């Protein structure tokens, strides 16, 4: 089998804690991760949006910029970009084959994510990018991208998710994600309260300077946009391309990262940063694939992201309630997710995605809130058909994998 076929043979949801395998693989490849200027972005929600914003800022400032995110929506090549362009399948196939060859020679059995991370590092090095923005896959401490030596790190926020791997409290999750902190490397965060205290303690132990949203930098909302105030930068009237108050928080983290990099001697004009935030979009993040009636696809997949989604829909459509098509992974808090979207939901259609982790619609039905019409569908196609018959505003959500499936059907 070729490289991409081998990659598809692996379970992309398999988690193998530890940095030993990826470190050995990268060393055999010449340690490409140590030859790239990087930024590492962790957090429960908003990692991809924040990473994309920072990459766009660096690109518009004139730097060749790599971006590594996960998961993908349709094509695995979406995870590895340079200057906004996905890696081509032939290039990714060749890189995977090279990494796989190293693994076979050394009798290493990498995870799906480790294999892709190694391929991304090689690609960015060989394409001679000026910077690479790296999103952690899930945690931080044992994440494959944590092998990098970044110029700046960030933790967007902390909420409950992936408890079987990261811990069952916000504090435990914060400790895992704060594992990206490095000696002398600034760490920027939007975390608050008890989780912030955990991150501050770990940063103090590692002598990593910490910059906190609302204290060391902040965004002030005004007239449909916001203004940014940092250590040096003052940027007025930014109108973000992506909707939602939570995107303002993501933009604050991205701008603080860019400003921190600029203080290291890199020429990043604030006006280019503003331009980037006003242009960059990420698929399946409050994405309007149709405006009349609205059809929104959003990858919300945990309680906090569901709350933010409902809040954003309420702000943008105060007089409308939506039909929701929902499919979720089996390990999520289904009751709380559905409870969060209830205030903006008139009808609920529950289904399942093709992902092996997807919960059955019958299981989701047990957690459906009272007071709204609920039905099930065997698959996304049937769910869409049922929803479109209503001619009402529609939102598809519950999982990034599911969002990708439906996006592929309607676009």
mmCIF file of N, CA and C in Angstrom, residues 34-99:
data_model
loop_
_atom_site.group_PDB
_atom_site.id
_atom_site.type_symbol
_atom_site.label_atom_id
_atom_site.label_comp_id
_atom_site.label_asym_id
_atom_site.label_seq_id
_atom_site.Cartn_x
_atom_site.Cartn_y
_atom_site.Cartn_z
ATOM 1 N N UNK A 34 13.430 21.127 14.838
ATOM 2 C CA UNK A 34 14.314 22.055 15.542
ATOM 3 C C UNK A 34 14.872 23.134 14.613
ATOM 4 N N UNK A 35 14.552 23.034 13.338
ATOM 5 C CA UNK A 35 15.071 23.992 12.357
ATOM 6 C C UNK A 35 14.000 24.955 11.860
ATOM 7 N N UNK A 36 12.855 24.962 12.521
ATOM 8 C CA UNK A 36 11.736 25.807 12.102
ATOM 9 C C UNK A 36 11.340 26.716 13.252
ATOM 10 N N UNK A 37 11.079 27.982 12.948
ATOM 11 C CA UNK A 37 10.505 28.895 13.942
ATOM 12 C C UNK A 37 9.017 28.559 14.065
ATOM 13 N N UNK A 38 8.580 28.314 15.287
ATOM 14 C CA UNK A 38 7.214 27.843 15.475
ATOM 15 C C UNK A 38 6.471 28.605 16.566
ATOM 16 N N UNK A 39 5.158 28.460 16.525
ATOM 17 C CA UNK A 39 4.264 28.850 17.614
ATOM 18 C C UNK A 39 3.376 27.647 17.876
ATOM 19 N N UNK A 40 3.147 27.320 19.148
ATOM 20 C CA UNK A 40 2.340 26.161 19.517
ATOM 21 C C UNK A 40 1.070 26.637 20.212
ATOM 22 N N UNK A 41 -0.087 26.168 19.721
ATOM 23 C CA UNK A 41 -1.383 26.609 20.233
ATOM 24 C C UNK A 41 -2.135 25.410 20.809
ATOM 25 N N UNK A 42 -2.487 25.503 22.102
ATOM 26 C CA UNK A 42 -3.278 24.472 22.772
ATOM 27 C C UNK A 42 -4.564 25.102 23.308
ATOM 28 N N UNK A 43 -5.395 24.278 23.946
ATOM 29 C CA UNK A 43 -6.653 24.765 24.506
ATOM 30 C C UNK A 43 -7.785 23.812 24.209
ATOM 31 N N UNK A 44 -8.904 23.993 24.890
ATOM 32 C CA UNK A 44 -10.049 23.107 24.673
ATOM 33 C C UNK A 44 -10.820 23.493 23.419
ATOM 34 N N UNK A 45 -11.151 24.757 23.287
ATOM 35 C CA UNK A 45 -11.890 25.241 22.121
ATOM 36 C C UNK A 45 -11.138 26.416 21.490
ATOM 37 N N UNK A 46 -11.343 26.589 20.191
ATOM 38 C CA UNK A 46 -10.775 27.749 19.510
ATOM 39 C C UNK A 46 -9.358 27.594 19.022
ATOM 40 N N UNK A 47 -8.762 26.398 19.188
ATOM 41 C CA UNK A 47 -7.363 26.229 18.772
ATOM 42 C C UNK A 47 -7.183 26.455 17.273
ATOM 43 N N UNK A 48 -8.050 25.841 16.484
ATOM 44 C CA UNK A 48 -7.881 25.936 15.027
ATOM 45 C C UNK A 48 -8.100 27.362 14.544
ATOM 46 N N UNK A 49 -9.136 28.018 15.039
ATOM 47 C CA UNK A 49 -9.398 29.401 14.633
ATOM 48 C C UNK A 49 -8.240 30.311 15.022
ATOM 49 N N UNK A 50 -7.753 30.160 16.246
ATOM 50 C CA UNK A 50 -6.630 30.979 16.708
ATOM 51 C C UNK A 50 -5.380 30.716 15.884
ATOM 52 N N UNK A 51 -5.112 29.455 15.608
ATOM 53 C CA UNK A 51 -3.938 29.091 14.806
ATOM 54 C C UNK A 51 -4.048 29.678 13.401
ATOM 55 N N UNK A 52 -5.232 29.578 12.813
ATOM 56 C CA UNK A 52 -5.427 30.112 11.459
ATOM 57 C C UNK A 52 -5.257 31.629 11.436
ATOM 58 N N UNK A 53 -5.748 32.302 12.464
ATOM 59 C CA UNK A 53 -5.581 33.754 12.543
ATOM 60 C C UNK A 53 -4.109 34.137 12.631
ATOM 61 N N UNK A 54 -3.376 33.463 13.513
ATOM 62 C CA UNK A 54 -1.951 33.776 13.670
ATOM 63 C C UNK A 54 -1.191 33.495 12.377
ATOM 64 N N UNK A 55 -1.484 32.366 11.734
ATOM 65 C CA UNK A 55 -0.803 32.042 10.476
ATOM 66 C C UNK A 55 -1.099 33.090 9.414
ATOM 67 N N UNK A 56 -2.334 33.569 9.377
ATOM 68 C CA UNK A 56 -2.708 34.586 8.391
ATOM 69 C C UNK A 56 -2.004 35.912 8.670
ATOM 70 N N UNK A 57 -1.868 36.256 9.944
ATOM 71 C CA UNK A 57 -1.132 37.480 10.307
ATOM 72 C C UNK A 57 0.303 37.397 9.803
ATOM 73 N N UNK A 58 0.963 36.288 10.075
ATOM 74 C CA UNK A 58 2.362 36.124 9.671
ATOM 75 C C UNK A 58 2.496 36.140 8.149
ATOM 76 N N UNK A 59 1.561 35.485 7.470
ATOM 77 C CA UNK A 59 1.588 35.459 6.004
ATOM 78 C C UNK A 59 1.408 36.858 5.427
ATOM 79 N N UNK A 60 0.451 37.607 5.946
ATOM 80 C CA UNK A 60 0.199 38.950 5.415
ATOM 81 C C UNK A 60 1.310 39.931 5.769
ATOM 82 N N UNK A 61 2.104 39.573 6.780
ATOM 83 C CA UNK A 61 3.272 40.392 7.121
ATOM 84 C C UNK A 61 4.463 40.082 6.218
ATOM 85 N N UNK A 62 4.278 39.108 5.322
ATOM 86 C CA UNK A 62 5.324 38.827 4.343
ATOM 87 C C UNK A 62 6.136 37.572 4.607
ATOM 88 N N UNK A 63 5.721 36.766 5.583
ATOM 89 C CA UNK A 63 6.470 35.558 5.917
ATOM 90 C C UNK A 63 5.804 34.326 5.302
ATOM 91 N N UNK A 64 6.618 33.435 4.770
ATOM 92 C CA UNK A 64 6.106 32.143 4.333
ATOM 93 C C UNK A 64 5.731 31.355 5.585
ATOM 94 N N UNK A 65 4.467 30.914 5.652
ATOM 95 C CA UNK A 65 3.947 30.399 6.918
ATOM 96 C C UNK A 65 3.265 29.053 6.762
ATOM 97 N N UNK A 66 3.728 28.082 7.531
ATOM 98 C CA UNK A 66 3.077 26.787 7.596
ATOM 99 C C UNK A 66 2.010 26.791 8.670
ATOM 100 N N UNK A 67 1.007 25.948 8.475
ATOM 101 C CA UNK A 67 -0.070 25.806 9.459
ATOM 102 C C UNK A 67 -0.422 24.328 9.579
ATOM 103 N N UNK A 68 -0.390 23.829 10.810
ATOM 104 C CA UNK A 68 -0.704 22.424 11.068
ATOM 105 C C UNK A 68 -1.846 22.365 12.066
ATOM 106 N N UNK A 69 -3.004 21.829 11.643
ATOM 107 C CA UNK A 69 -4.191 21.781 12.486
ATOM 108 C C UNK A 69 -4.829 20.392 12.418
ATOM 109 N N UNK A 70 -5.799 20.180 13.261
ATOM 110 C CA UNK A 70 -6.563 18.927 13.220
ATOM 111 C C UNK A 70 -7.904 19.128 13.922
ATOM 112 N N UNK A 71 -8.900 18.288 13.593
ATOM 113 C CA UNK A 71 -8.876 17.285 12.525
ATOM 114 C C UNK A 71 -9.183 17.942 11.191
ATOM 115 N N UNK A 72 -9.188 17.165 10.115
ATOM 116 C CA UNK A 72 -9.609 17.692 8.821
ATOM 117 C C UNK A 72 -11.116 17.490 8.670
ATOM 118 N N UNK A 73 -11.702 18.240 7.744
ATOM 119 C CA UNK A 73 -13.136 18.114 7.496
ATOM 120 C C UNK A 73 -13.425 17.101 6.395
ATOM 121 N N UNK A 74 -12.684 17.196 5.289
ATOM 122 C CA UNK A 74 -12.910 16.303 4.143
ATOM 123 C C UNK A 74 -11.622 15.588 3.745
ATOM 124 N N UNK A 75 -10.565 16.352 3.432
ATOM 125 C CA UNK A 75 -9.296 15.796 2.978
ATOM 126 C C UNK A 75 -8.243 15.915 4.081
ATOM 127 N N UNK A 76 -7.465 14.856 4.258
ATOM 128 C CA UNK A 76 -6.433 14.893 5.284
ATOM 129 C C UNK A 76 -5.411 15.994 5.007
ATOM 130 N N UNK A 77 -5.212 16.339 3.730
ATOM 131 C CA UNK A 77 -4.270 17.394 3.378
ATOM 132 C C UNK A 77 -4.642 18.764 3.902
ATOM 133 N N UNK A 78 -5.903 18.926 4.362
ATOM 134 C CA UNK A 78 -6.318 20.199 4.962
ATOM 135 C C UNK A 78 -5.507 20.508 6.218
ATOM 136 N N UNK A 79 -4.952 19.473 6.827
ATOM 137 C CA UNK A 79 -4.238 19.667 8.095
ATOM 138 C C UNK A 79 -2.895 20.362 7.925
ATOM 139 N N UNK A 80 -2.319 20.285 6.747
ATOM 140 C CA UNK A 80 -0.973 20.824 6.514
ATOM 141 C C UNK A 80 -1.052 21.851 5.392
ATOM 142 N N UNK A 81 -0.809 23.099 5.716
ATOM 143 C CA UNK A 81 -0.913 24.176 4.733
ATOM 144 C C UNK A 81 0.348 25.029 4.744
ATOM 145 N N UNK A 82 0.619 25.655 3.605
ATOM 146 C CA UNK A 82 1.613 26.722 3.540
ATOM 147 C C UNK A 82 0.962 27.897 2.822
ATOM 148 N N UNK A 83 0.982 29.026 3.473
ATOM 149 C CA UNK A 83 0.384 30.255 2.924
ATOM 150 C C UNK A 83 -1.060 30.036 2.491
ATOM 151 N N UNK A 84 -1.783 29.264 3.282
ATOM 152 C CA UNK A 84 -3.197 29.046 3.037
ATOM 153 C C UNK A 84 -3.527 27.930 2.074
ATOM 154 N N UNK A 85 -2.523 27.296 1.481
ATOM 155 C CA UNK A 85 -2.753 26.242 0.490
ATOM 156 C C UNK A 85 -2.483 24.870 1.092
ATOM 157 N N UNK A 86 -3.456 23.951 0.910
ATOM 158 C CA UNK A 86 -3.287 22.588 1.412
ATOM 159 C C UNK A 86 -2.138 21.877 0.711
ATOM 160 N N UNK A 87 -1.476 20.998 1.438
ATOM 161 C CA UNK A 87 -0.478 20.142 0.813
ATOM 162 C C UNK A 87 -1.159 19.255 -0.234
ATOM 163 N N UNK A 88 -0.504 19.029 -1.350
ATOM 164 C CA UNK A 88 -1.064 18.166 -2.387
ATOM 165 C C UNK A 88 -0.943 16.703 -1.966
ATOM 166 N N UNK A 89 -1.890 15.891 -2.431
ATOM 167 C CA UNK A 89 -1.905 14.479 -2.043
ATOM 168 C C UNK A 89 -0.605 13.766 -2.395
ATOM 169 N N UNK A 90 -0.052 14.066 -3.579
ATOM 170 C CA UNK A 90 1.179 13.377 -3.993
ATOM 171 C C UNK A 90 2.339 13.711 -3.055
ATOM 172 N N UNK A 91 2.398 14.943 -2.598
ATOM 173 C CA UNK A 91 3.465 15.334 -1.669
ATOM 174 C C UNK A 91 3.263 14.688 -0.302
ATOM 175 N N UNK A 92 2.022 14.671 0.166
ATOM 176 C CA UNK A 92 1.750 14.058 1.457
ATOM 177 C C UNK A 92 2.003 12.564 1.401
ATOM 178 N N UNK A 93 1.617 11.932 0.298
ATOM 179 C CA UNK A 93 1.849 10.494 0.136
ATOM 180 C C UNK A 93 3.344 10.170 0.234
ATOM 181 N N UNK A 94 4.165 10.978 -0.447
ATOM 182 C CA UNK A 94 5.610 10.745 -0.437
ATOM 183 C C UNK A 94 6.188 10.954 0.962
ATOM 184 N N UNK A 95 5.710 11.953 1.675
ATOM 185 C CA UNK A 95 6.207 12.211 3.028
ATOM 186 C C UNK A 95 5.821 11.087 3.981
ATOM 187 N N UNK A 96 4.572 10.621 3.873
ATOM 188 C CA UNK A 96 4.125 9.529 4.729
ATOM 189 C C UNK A 96 4.958 8.275 4.468
ATOM 190 N N UNK A 97 5.252 8.015 3.211
ATOM 191 C CA UNK A 97 6.072 6.834 2.887
ATOM 192 C C UNK A 97 7.466 6.952 3.495
ATOM 193 N N UNK A 98 8.031 8.161 3.483
ATOM 194 C CA UNK A 98 9.352 8.351 4.086
ATOM 195 C C UNK A 98 9.314 8.106 5.596
ATOM 196 N N UNK A 99 8.306 8.672 6.240
ATOM 197 C CA UNK A 99 8.199 8.496 7.694
ATOM 198 C C UNK A 99 7.919 7.031 8.028
#
